[in-house]
Structure formats: C-alpha cells, structure tokens
Amino acid sequence: KQLTEKVIRMVIKPAWKGCNPRHGSCKIPGECRCQYGWQGQYCDKCISHPGCVHGTYNEPWQWLCETNWGGQFCNKDLNYCGTHPPCLNGGTCSNTGPDKYQCSCPEGYLGQNCEIAENASFSDPCPNGGSCLETPTGFECLLFDGFKCVCPPQWTGWDGATCNIARNSSCLSNPCHNGGTCVVSGESFTCVCKGGWEGPTCTTTATIKEKFIIYFLL
C-alpha cells in the first residue's frame, strides 16, 4: 500500500480576530455564540446595565464607579460637600455618607445648613410671632440687614415682610408704589403718597400747580 501524506498549511494574518474564548464559543465557522452578559461579533463587548449612572463596565452586570460616586448603580454622591456646597455663612461641610453631609456652623448660626442667624433674633424685628431667618443668599430682604421675617404657618392673622399686616387686609398685596404708605380703609385702602407722586396707587407724577395774582391799578 502506498501512503499519501498531505500537508495543510494555514496562514493566519496578524489582524485576524476570532471569537473570545472566555466569553463565547465557535461551533460554526464565522459564527460566535456568546455567553450570558456578552455581545458583539466576537463576544468581547459587555452588556451594560441600564441603571448605572456614573460608572463603566468590565464584567457583565458589574461596573466600576467613577471617583466620588458609589452605590449599586453608581448614583450615590460620596462627595456631596464638593458637588453641592450646602453650608452657608462660613459653615464647614463634612461628608458623612452617600448623599449625606453635616455642617459645622460658626458662632451665631445654626440649622442644618447654618441658615439661621441667632444674633438677628436678639433685636426681635418680627412681631406677632414671626421668626427671623437668614435667606439662602443672605440678602433677599434688606429691611433688617439682610434678614427677612417668616411668619409661622399656624399664625393665621398676620403676614407681610415683618408679619405686621393682617392676612385679610387689602394692603397685603402692597398696592402703593413709589414709597407710598398703605392705610386700610374699611374693606378697601388708601395710599398716602410721597412727594412728587399722586393717584390711587401713587403711580402718577404730581402736577405742579401755580397761582397767578393779577393786580389792577386804579
């Protein structure tokens, strides 16, 4: 018998890429069957989880969170103090957990964000049970050195900048312009205008009236 030997030569090009042996298998030439969690022509692309916010994927359903982000979906801010500086009036912020912080307030301020000025309450500018609070910016109301009066919800009789206007008063909407003073008149109101202004709500420039005296010579 004569034996015939055949030599088969395979040439593999450097740029050739096949099915990833870790994440897929090839039983039919040119076709990769991917394992669960992987996709792509060569089963080399990880299927991303739709809920991840600040992270990248290395393994199926597992992700590496970006710096200062944590939680199951990388959506918990670990640096809340740096991302959303919450402490006002020179307060010092400390990160205490994901999406949590604590403010250390300087002397004279208190509250979760150091928004309440203790010293302002000493002068007691808010009558009728109103409390004096500093605004988030510190200067929303300029009537009392940057403080405004916040009337308590249970106080049903008063409102206004200093909690001194009856809530059923016609002057509550501040109808008098240009520095005019509103005076309640029954169920209506009257505006006492400053010099140079006139009209029901002090919006008309006052008319200068001149008197002429005529002398007759006899």
PDB file of C-alpha atoms in Angstrom:
ATOM      1  CA  LYS A   1       0.000   0.000   0.000  1.00  0.00           C
ATOM      2  CA  GLN A   2       1.148   3.481  -0.768  1.00  0.00           C
ATOM      3  CA  LEU A   3       0.643   6.115   1.884  1.00  0.00           C
ATOM      4  CA  THR A   4      -0.134   9.578   0.745  1.00  0.00           C
ATOM      5  CA  GLU A   5       0.756  12.387   3.097  1.00  0.00           C
ATOM      6  CA  LYS A   6      -0.983  15.684   2.778  1.00  0.00           C
ATOM      7  CA  VAL A   7       0.346  18.836   4.341  1.00  0.00           C
ATOM      8  CA  ILE A   8      -2.165  21.534   5.081  1.00  0.00           C
ATOM      9  CA  ARG A   9      -0.794  24.971   5.623  1.00  0.00           C
ATOM     10  CA  MET A  10      -2.798  27.586   7.496  1.00  0.00           C
ATOM     11  CA  VAL A  11      -1.875  31.213   7.169  1.00  0.00           C
ATOM     12  CA  ILE A  12      -3.175  33.397   9.975  1.00  0.00           C
ATOM     13  CA  LYS A  13      -2.956  37.100   9.339  1.00  0.00           C
ATOM     14  CA  PRO A  14      -1.851  39.314  12.250  1.00  0.00           C
ATOM     15  CA  ALA A  15      -5.057  41.355  12.091  1.00  0.00           C
ATOM     16  CA  TRP A  16      -7.324  38.307  12.278  1.00  0.00           C
ATOM     17  CA  LYS A  17      -9.608  38.247  15.284  1.00  0.00           C
ATOM     18  CA  GLY A  18     -11.699  35.344  16.424  1.00  0.00           C
ATOM     19  CA  CYS A  19     -14.324  34.527  18.989  1.00  0.00           C
ATOM     20  CA  ASN A  20     -13.303  35.410  22.538  1.00  0.00           C
ATOM     21  CA  PRO A  21     -12.585  32.045  24.197  1.00  0.00           C
ATOM     22  CA  ARG A  22     -13.615  33.317  27.650  1.00  0.00           C
ATOM     23  CA  HIS A  23     -16.968  34.793  26.687  1.00  0.00           C
ATOM     24  CA  GLY A  24     -18.067  32.776  23.666  1.00  0.00           C
ATOM     25  CA  SER A  25     -17.708  29.601  21.628  1.00  0.00           C
ATOM     26  CA  CYS A  26     -17.442  28.850  17.939  1.00  0.00           C
ATOM     27  CA  LYS A  27     -19.034  25.680  16.554  1.00  0.00           C
ATOM     28  CA  ILE A  28     -19.953  27.004  13.139  1.00  0.00           C
ATOM     29  CA  PRO A  29     -17.261  28.781  11.088  1.00  0.00           C
ATOM     30  CA  GLY A  30     -17.729  32.540  11.217  1.00  0.00           C
ATOM     31  CA  GLU A  31     -20.336  32.430  13.993  1.00  0.00           C
ATOM     32  CA  CYS A  32     -19.753  33.152  17.690  1.00  0.00           C
ATOM     33  CA  ARG A  33     -22.226  32.077  20.344  1.00  0.00           C
ATOM     34  CA  CYS A  34     -21.861  34.489  23.267  1.00  0.00           C
ATOM     35  CA  GLN A  35     -22.234  33.656  26.931  1.00  0.00           C
ATOM     36  CA  TYR A  36     -24.835  35.438  29.039  1.00  0.00           C
ATOM     37  CA  GLY A  37     -23.863  39.072  29.583  1.00  0.00           C
ATOM     38  CA  TRP A  38     -21.703  39.411  26.487  1.00  0.00           C
ATOM     39  CA  GLN A  39     -22.424  40.567  22.965  1.00  0.00           C
ATOM     40  CA  GLY A  40     -20.754  41.619  19.726  1.00  0.00           C
ATOM     41  CA  GLN A  41     -19.384  39.815  16.689  1.00  0.00           C
ATOM     42  CA  TYR A  42     -16.612  38.259  18.754  1.00  0.00           C
ATOM     43  CA  CYS A  43     -18.405  38.183  22.143  1.00  0.00           C
ATOM     44  CA  ASP A  44     -15.991  40.767  23.508  1.00  0.00           C
ATOM     45  CA  LYS A  45     -18.427  43.542  24.429  1.00  0.00           C
ATOM     46  CA  CYS A  46     -20.009  43.617  27.858  1.00  0.00           C
ATOM     47  CA  ILE A  47     -23.758  44.213  28.032  1.00  0.00           C
ATOM     48  CA  SER A  48     -24.226  47.359  30.087  1.00  0.00           C
ATOM     49  CA  HIS A  49     -26.747  47.646  32.880  1.00  0.00           C
ATOM     50  CA  PRO A  50     -29.323  50.361  32.078  1.00  0.00           C
ATOM     51  CA  GLY A  51     -29.422  51.625  35.669  1.00  0.00           C
ATOM     52  CA  CYS A  52     -25.766  52.594  36.063  1.00  0.00           C
ATOM     53  CA  VAL A  53     -25.290  56.378  36.146  1.00  0.00           C
ATOM     54  CA  HIS A  54     -21.656  57.231  36.900  1.00  0.00           C
ATOM     55  CA  GLY A  55     -19.687  54.060  36.108  1.00  0.00           C
ATOM     56  CA  THR A  56     -18.009  51.859  33.480  1.00  0.00           C
ATOM     57  CA  TYR A  57     -18.454  48.145  32.796  1.00  0.00           C
ATOM     58  CA  ASN A  58     -15.746  45.486  32.929  1.00  0.00           C
ATOM     59  CA  GLU A  59     -17.826  42.372  33.605  1.00  0.00           C
ATOM     60  CA  PRO A  60     -21.499  41.607  32.941  1.00  0.00           C
ATOM     61  CA  TRP A  61     -23.756  43.364  35.440  1.00  0.00           C
ATOM     62  CA  GLN A  62     -20.724  44.676  37.289  1.00  0.00           C
ATOM     63  CA  TRP A  63     -19.383  48.191  36.979  1.00  0.00           C
ATOM     64  CA  LEU A  64     -16.606  50.341  38.306  1.00  0.00           C
ATOM     65  CA  CYS A  65     -17.927  53.586  39.773  1.00  0.00           C
ATOM     66  CA  GLU A  66     -16.275  56.887  38.958  1.00  0.00           C
ATOM     67  CA  THR A  67     -14.410  58.833  41.631  1.00  0.00           C
ATOM     68  CA  ASN A  68     -16.659  60.127  44.446  1.00  0.00           C
ATOM     69  CA  TRP A  69     -19.588  58.013  43.266  1.00  0.00           C
ATOM     70  CA  GLY A  70     -20.903  54.814  44.857  1.00  0.00           C
ATOM     71  CA  GLY A  71     -23.964  52.696  45.442  1.00  0.00           C
ATOM     72  CA  GLN A  72     -25.439  49.805  43.499  1.00  0.00           C
ATOM     73  CA  PHE A  73     -25.958  51.963  40.417  1.00  0.00           C
ATOM     74  CA  CYS A  74     -23.099  54.433  40.987  1.00  0.00           C
ATOM     75  CA  ASN A  75     -25.689  57.128  41.664  1.00  0.00           C
ATOM     76  CA  LYS A  76     -24.801  57.984  45.273  1.00  0.00           C
ATOM     77  CA  ASP A  77     -22.729  61.137  45.689  1.00  0.00           C
ATOM     78  CA  LEU A  78     -19.844  60.394  48.068  1.00  0.00           C
ATOM     79  CA  ASN A  79     -18.613  63.993  47.896  1.00  0.00           C
ATOM     80  CA  TYR A  80     -21.835  65.901  48.488  1.00  0.00           C
ATOM     81  CA  CYS A  81     -19.931  68.771  50.091  1.00  0.00           C
ATOM     82  CA  GLY A  82     -17.884  69.315  46.944  1.00  0.00           C
ATOM     83  CA  THR A  83     -20.662  68.776  44.424  1.00  0.00           C
ATOM     84  CA  HIS A  84     -23.413  70.692  46.223  1.00  0.00           C
ATOM     85  CA  PRO A  85     -21.821  73.000  48.845  1.00  0.00           C
ATOM     86  CA  PRO A  86     -24.763  73.216  51.266  1.00  0.00           C
ATOM     87  CA  CYS A  87     -23.293  75.051  54.266  1.00  0.00           C
ATOM     88  CA  LEU A  88     -23.982  78.799  54.425  1.00  0.00           C
ATOM     89  CA  ASN A  89     -22.366  81.648  56.337  1.00  0.00           C
ATOM     90  CA  GLY A  90     -18.915  80.086  56.542  1.00  0.00           C
ATOM     91  CA  GLY A  91     -20.069  76.687  57.793  1.00  0.00           C
ATOM     92  CA  THR A  92     -17.743  73.702  57.365  1.00  0.00           C
ATOM     93  CA  CYS A  93     -19.131  70.706  55.473  1.00  0.00           C
ATOM     94  CA  SER A  94     -18.208  67.072  56.241  1.00  0.00           C
ATOM     95  CA  ASN A  95     -19.255  64.092  54.123  1.00  0.00           C
ATOM     96  CA  THR A  96     -20.909  61.520  56.393  1.00  0.00           C
ATOM     97  CA  GLY A  97     -22.145  59.004  53.793  1.00  0.00           C
ATOM     98  CA  PRO A  98     -23.622  58.646  50.310  1.00  0.00           C
ATOM     99  CA  ASP A  99     -25.720  61.760  49.673  1.00  0.00           C
ATOM    100  CA  LYS A 100     -25.274  62.755  53.328  1.00  0.00           C
ATOM    101  CA  TYR A 101     -23.395  65.602  54.988  1.00  0.00           C
ATOM    102  CA  GLN A 102     -23.101  67.569  58.201  1.00  0.00           C
ATOM    103  CA  CYS A 103     -22.478  71.296  58.639  1.00  0.00           C
ATOM    104  CA  SER A 104     -20.392  72.681  61.490  1.00  0.00           C
ATOM    105  CA  CYS A 105     -21.751  76.205  61.946  1.00  0.00           C
ATOM    106  CA  PRO A 106     -19.711  79.194  63.155  1.00  0.00           C
ATOM    107  CA  GLU A 107     -20.744  81.032  66.290  1.00  0.00           C
ATOM    108  CA  GLY A 108     -24.033  82.857  65.867  1.00  0.00           C
ATOM    109  CA  TYR A 109     -25.529  80.485  63.272  1.00  0.00           C
ATOM    110  CA  LEU A 110     -27.460  77.227  63.472  1.00  0.00           C
ATOM    111  CA  GLY A 111     -29.682  74.971  61.373  1.00  0.00           C
ATOM    112  CA  GLN A 112     -28.953  72.072  59.054  1.00  0.00           C
ATOM    113  CA  ASN A 113     -27.195  74.403  56.594  1.00  0.00           C
ATOM    114  CA  CYS A 114     -26.245  77.163  59.087  1.00  0.00           C
ATOM    115  CA  GLU A 115     -29.053  79.249  57.596  1.00  0.00           C
ATOM    116  CA  ILE A 116     -30.475  80.568  60.861  1.00  0.00           C
ATOM    117  CA  ALA A 117     -28.796  83.626  62.370  1.00  0.00           C
ATOM    118  CA  GLU A 118     -29.111  83.521  66.153  1.00  0.00           C
ATOM    119  CA  ASN A 119     -27.903  87.095  66.640  1.00  0.00           C
ATOM    120  CA  ALA A 120     -30.650  88.511  64.443  1.00  0.00           C
ATOM    121  CA  SER A 121     -33.305  87.246  66.824  1.00  0.00           C
ATOM    122  CA  PHE A 122     -31.900  89.343  69.675  1.00  0.00           C
ATOM    123  CA  SER A 123     -33.320  92.528  68.148  1.00  0.00           C
ATOM    124  CA  ASP A 124     -36.704  90.783  67.640  1.00  0.00           C
ATOM    125  CA  PRO A 125     -37.622  92.640  64.421  1.00  0.00           C
ATOM    126  CA  CYS A 126     -40.529  90.304  63.616  1.00  0.00           C
ATOM    127  CA  PRO A 127     -43.660  90.967  65.694  1.00  0.00           C
ATOM    128  CA  ASN A 128     -46.741  88.804  66.062  1.00  0.00           C
ATOM    129  CA  GLY A 129     -44.870  85.525  66.495  1.00  0.00           C
ATOM    130  CA  GLY A 130     -42.704  85.814  63.367  1.00  0.00           C
ATOM    131  CA  SER A 131     -39.186  84.360  63.459  1.00  0.00           C
ATOM    132  CA  CYS A 132     -36.121  85.974  61.903  1.00  0.00           C
ATOM    133  CA  LEU A 133     -34.326  83.705  59.407  1.00  0.00           C
ATOM    134  CA  GLU A 134     -31.471  84.407  57.059  1.00  0.00           C
ATOM    135  CA  THR A 135     -32.230  83.765  53.393  1.00  0.00           C
ATOM    136  CA  PRO A 136     -30.178  81.214  51.401  1.00  0.00           C
ATOM    137  CA  THR A 137     -28.305  84.065  49.715  1.00  0.00           C
ATOM    138  CA  GLY A 138     -28.206  86.145  52.885  1.00  0.00           C
ATOM    139  CA  PHE A 139     -29.610  89.297  51.264  1.00  0.00           C
ATOM    140  CA  GLU A 140     -33.062  88.579  49.895  1.00  0.00           C
ATOM    141  CA  CYS A 141     -34.655  91.153  52.157  1.00  0.00           C
ATOM    142  CA  LEU A 142     -32.741  94.310  53.001  1.00  0.00           C
ATOM    143  CA  LEU A 143     -35.116  95.604  55.645  1.00  0.00           C
ATOM    144  CA  PHE A 144     -33.221  94.121  58.563  1.00  0.00           C
ATOM    145  CA  ASP A 145     -29.584  93.856  57.495  1.00  0.00           C
ATOM    146  CA  GLY A 146     -30.258  91.029  55.079  1.00  0.00           C
ATOM    147  CA  PHE A 147     -32.848  89.184  57.151  1.00  0.00           C
ATOM    148  CA  LYS A 148     -36.482  88.526  56.409  1.00  0.00           C
ATOM    149  CA  CYS A 149     -39.404  87.575  58.612  1.00  0.00           C
ATOM    150  CA  VAL A 150     -41.005  84.170  58.078  1.00  0.00           C
ATOM    151  CA  CYS A 151     -44.441  84.040  59.685  1.00  0.00           C
ATOM    152  CA  PRO A 152     -45.252  80.657  61.254  1.00  0.00           C
ATOM    153  CA  PRO A 153     -47.899  78.618  59.404  1.00  0.00           C
ATOM    154  CA  GLN A 154     -50.093  78.364  62.484  1.00  0.00           C
ATOM    155  CA  TRP A 155     -50.295  82.161  62.755  1.00  0.00           C
ATOM    156  CA  THR A 156     -53.472  82.892  60.832  1.00  0.00           C
ATOM    157  CA  GLY A 157     -53.833  86.592  61.446  1.00  0.00           C
ATOM    158  CA  TRP A 158     -50.639  88.189  60.103  1.00  0.00           C
ATOM    159  CA  ASP A 159     -48.394  88.248  57.083  1.00  0.00           C
ATOM    160  CA  GLY A 160     -46.076  90.592  55.215  1.00  0.00           C
ATOM    161  CA  ALA A 161     -42.382  91.452  55.402  1.00  0.00           C
ATOM    162  CA  THR A 162     -42.499  91.900  59.176  1.00  0.00           C
ATOM    163  CA  CYS A 163     -45.601  89.799  59.966  1.00  0.00           C
ATOM    164  CA  ASN A 164     -47.485  93.007  60.772  1.00  0.00           C
ATOM    165  CA  ILE A 165     -50.132  93.037  58.022  1.00  0.00           C
ATOM    166  CA  ALA A 166     -53.416  91.250  58.600  1.00  0.00           C
ATOM    167  CA  ARG A 167     -53.875  88.446  56.092  1.00  0.00           C
ATOM    168  CA  ASN A 168     -57.373  89.674  55.256  1.00  0.00           C
ATOM    169  CA  SER A 169     -56.104  93.232  54.776  1.00  0.00           C
ATOM    170  CA  SER A 170     -56.385  94.972  51.425  1.00  0.00           C
ATOM    171  CA  CYS A 171     -52.842  96.283  51.986  1.00  0.00           C
ATOM    172  CA  LEU A 172     -51.308  92.791  51.947  1.00  0.00           C
ATOM    173  CA  SER A 173     -50.514  92.995  48.227  1.00  0.00           C
ATOM    174  CA  ASN A 174     -48.534  96.248  48.725  1.00  0.00           C
ATOM    175  CA  PRO A 175     -50.650  98.240  46.254  1.00  0.00           C
ATOM    176  CA  CYS A 176     -48.945 101.596  46.911  1.00  0.00           C
ATOM    177  CA  HIS A 177     -45.947 102.304  44.677  1.00  0.00           C
ATOM    178  CA  ASN A 178     -43.005 104.695  44.822  1.00  0.00           C
ATOM    179  CA  GLY A 179     -42.703 104.597  48.592  1.00  0.00           C
ATOM    180  CA  GLY A 180     -46.367 105.236  49.296  1.00  0.00           C
ATOM    181  CA  THR A 181     -47.900 104.071  52.578  1.00  0.00           C
ATOM    182  CA  CYS A 182     -50.987 101.865  52.526  1.00  0.00           C
ATOM    183  CA  VAL A 183     -53.730 102.663  55.032  1.00  0.00           C
ATOM    184  CA  VAL A 184     -56.656 100.280  55.486  1.00  0.00           C
ATOM    185  CA  SER A 185     -59.976 101.983  54.886  1.00  0.00           C
ATOM    186  CA  GLY A 186     -62.844  99.593  55.593  1.00  0.00           C
ATOM    187  CA  GLU A 187     -62.657  96.807  53.037  1.00  0.00           C
ATOM    188  CA  SER A 188     -60.537  98.999  50.773  1.00  0.00           C
ATOM    189  CA  PHE A 189     -57.350 101.020  51.199  1.00  0.00           C
ATOM    190  CA  THR A 190     -55.927 104.490  50.728  1.00  0.00           C
ATOM    191  CA  CYS A 191     -52.399 105.310  49.604  1.00  0.00           C
ATOM    192  CA  VAL A 192     -50.545 108.182  51.258  1.00  0.00           C
ATOM    193  CA  CYS A 193     -48.112 109.154  48.517  1.00  0.00           C
ATOM    194  CA  LYS A 194     -44.668 110.623  48.941  1.00  0.00           C
ATOM    195  CA  GLY A 195     -43.809 113.995  47.488  1.00  0.00           C
ATOM    196  CA  GLY A 196     -43.845 114.077  43.705  1.00  0.00           C
ATOM    197  CA  TRP A 197     -46.415 111.302  43.317  1.00  0.00           C
ATOM    198  CA  GLU A 198     -50.182 111.103  43.324  1.00  0.00           C
ATOM    199  CA  GLY A 199     -53.067 108.913  42.211  1.00  0.00           C
ATOM    200  CA  PRO A 200     -54.878 105.948  43.817  1.00  0.00           C
ATOM    201  CA  THR A 201     -51.666 103.892  43.974  1.00  0.00           C
ATOM    202  CA  CYS A 202     -49.040 106.681  43.739  1.00  0.00           C
ATOM    203  CA  THR A 203     -48.110 105.956  40.133  1.00  0.00           C
ATOM    204  CA  THR A 204     -48.838 109.378  38.622  1.00  0.00           C
ATOM    205  CA  THR A 205     -46.344 112.208  38.646  1.00  0.00           C
ATOM    206  CA  ALA A 206     -47.747 115.040  40.719  1.00  0.00           C
ATOM    207  CA  THR A 207     -48.841 118.121  38.773  1.00  0.00           C
ATOM    208  CA  ILE A 208     -47.286 121.393  39.869  1.00  0.00           C
ATOM    209  CA  LYS A 209     -49.980 123.981  40.274  1.00  0.00           C
ATOM    210  CA  GLU A 210     -49.044 127.655  40.152  1.00  0.00           C
ATOM    211  CA  LYS A 211     -51.175 130.545  41.323  1.00  0.00           C
ATOM    212  CA  PHE A 212     -51.174 133.842  39.492  1.00  0.00           C
ATOM    213  CA  ILE A 213     -52.311 137.027  41.213  1.00  0.00           C
ATOM    214  CA  ILE A 214     -53.304 139.915  38.962  1.00  0.00           C
ATOM    215  CA  TYR A 215     -53.222 143.403  40.376  1.00  0.00           C
ATOM    216  CA  PHE A 216     -55.283 146.159  38.799  1.00  0.00           C
ATOM    217  CA  LEU A 217     -54.064 149.700  39.068  1.00  0.00           C
ATOM    218  CA  LEU A 218     -56.849 152.227  39.533  1.00  0.00           C
TER     219      LEU A 218
END
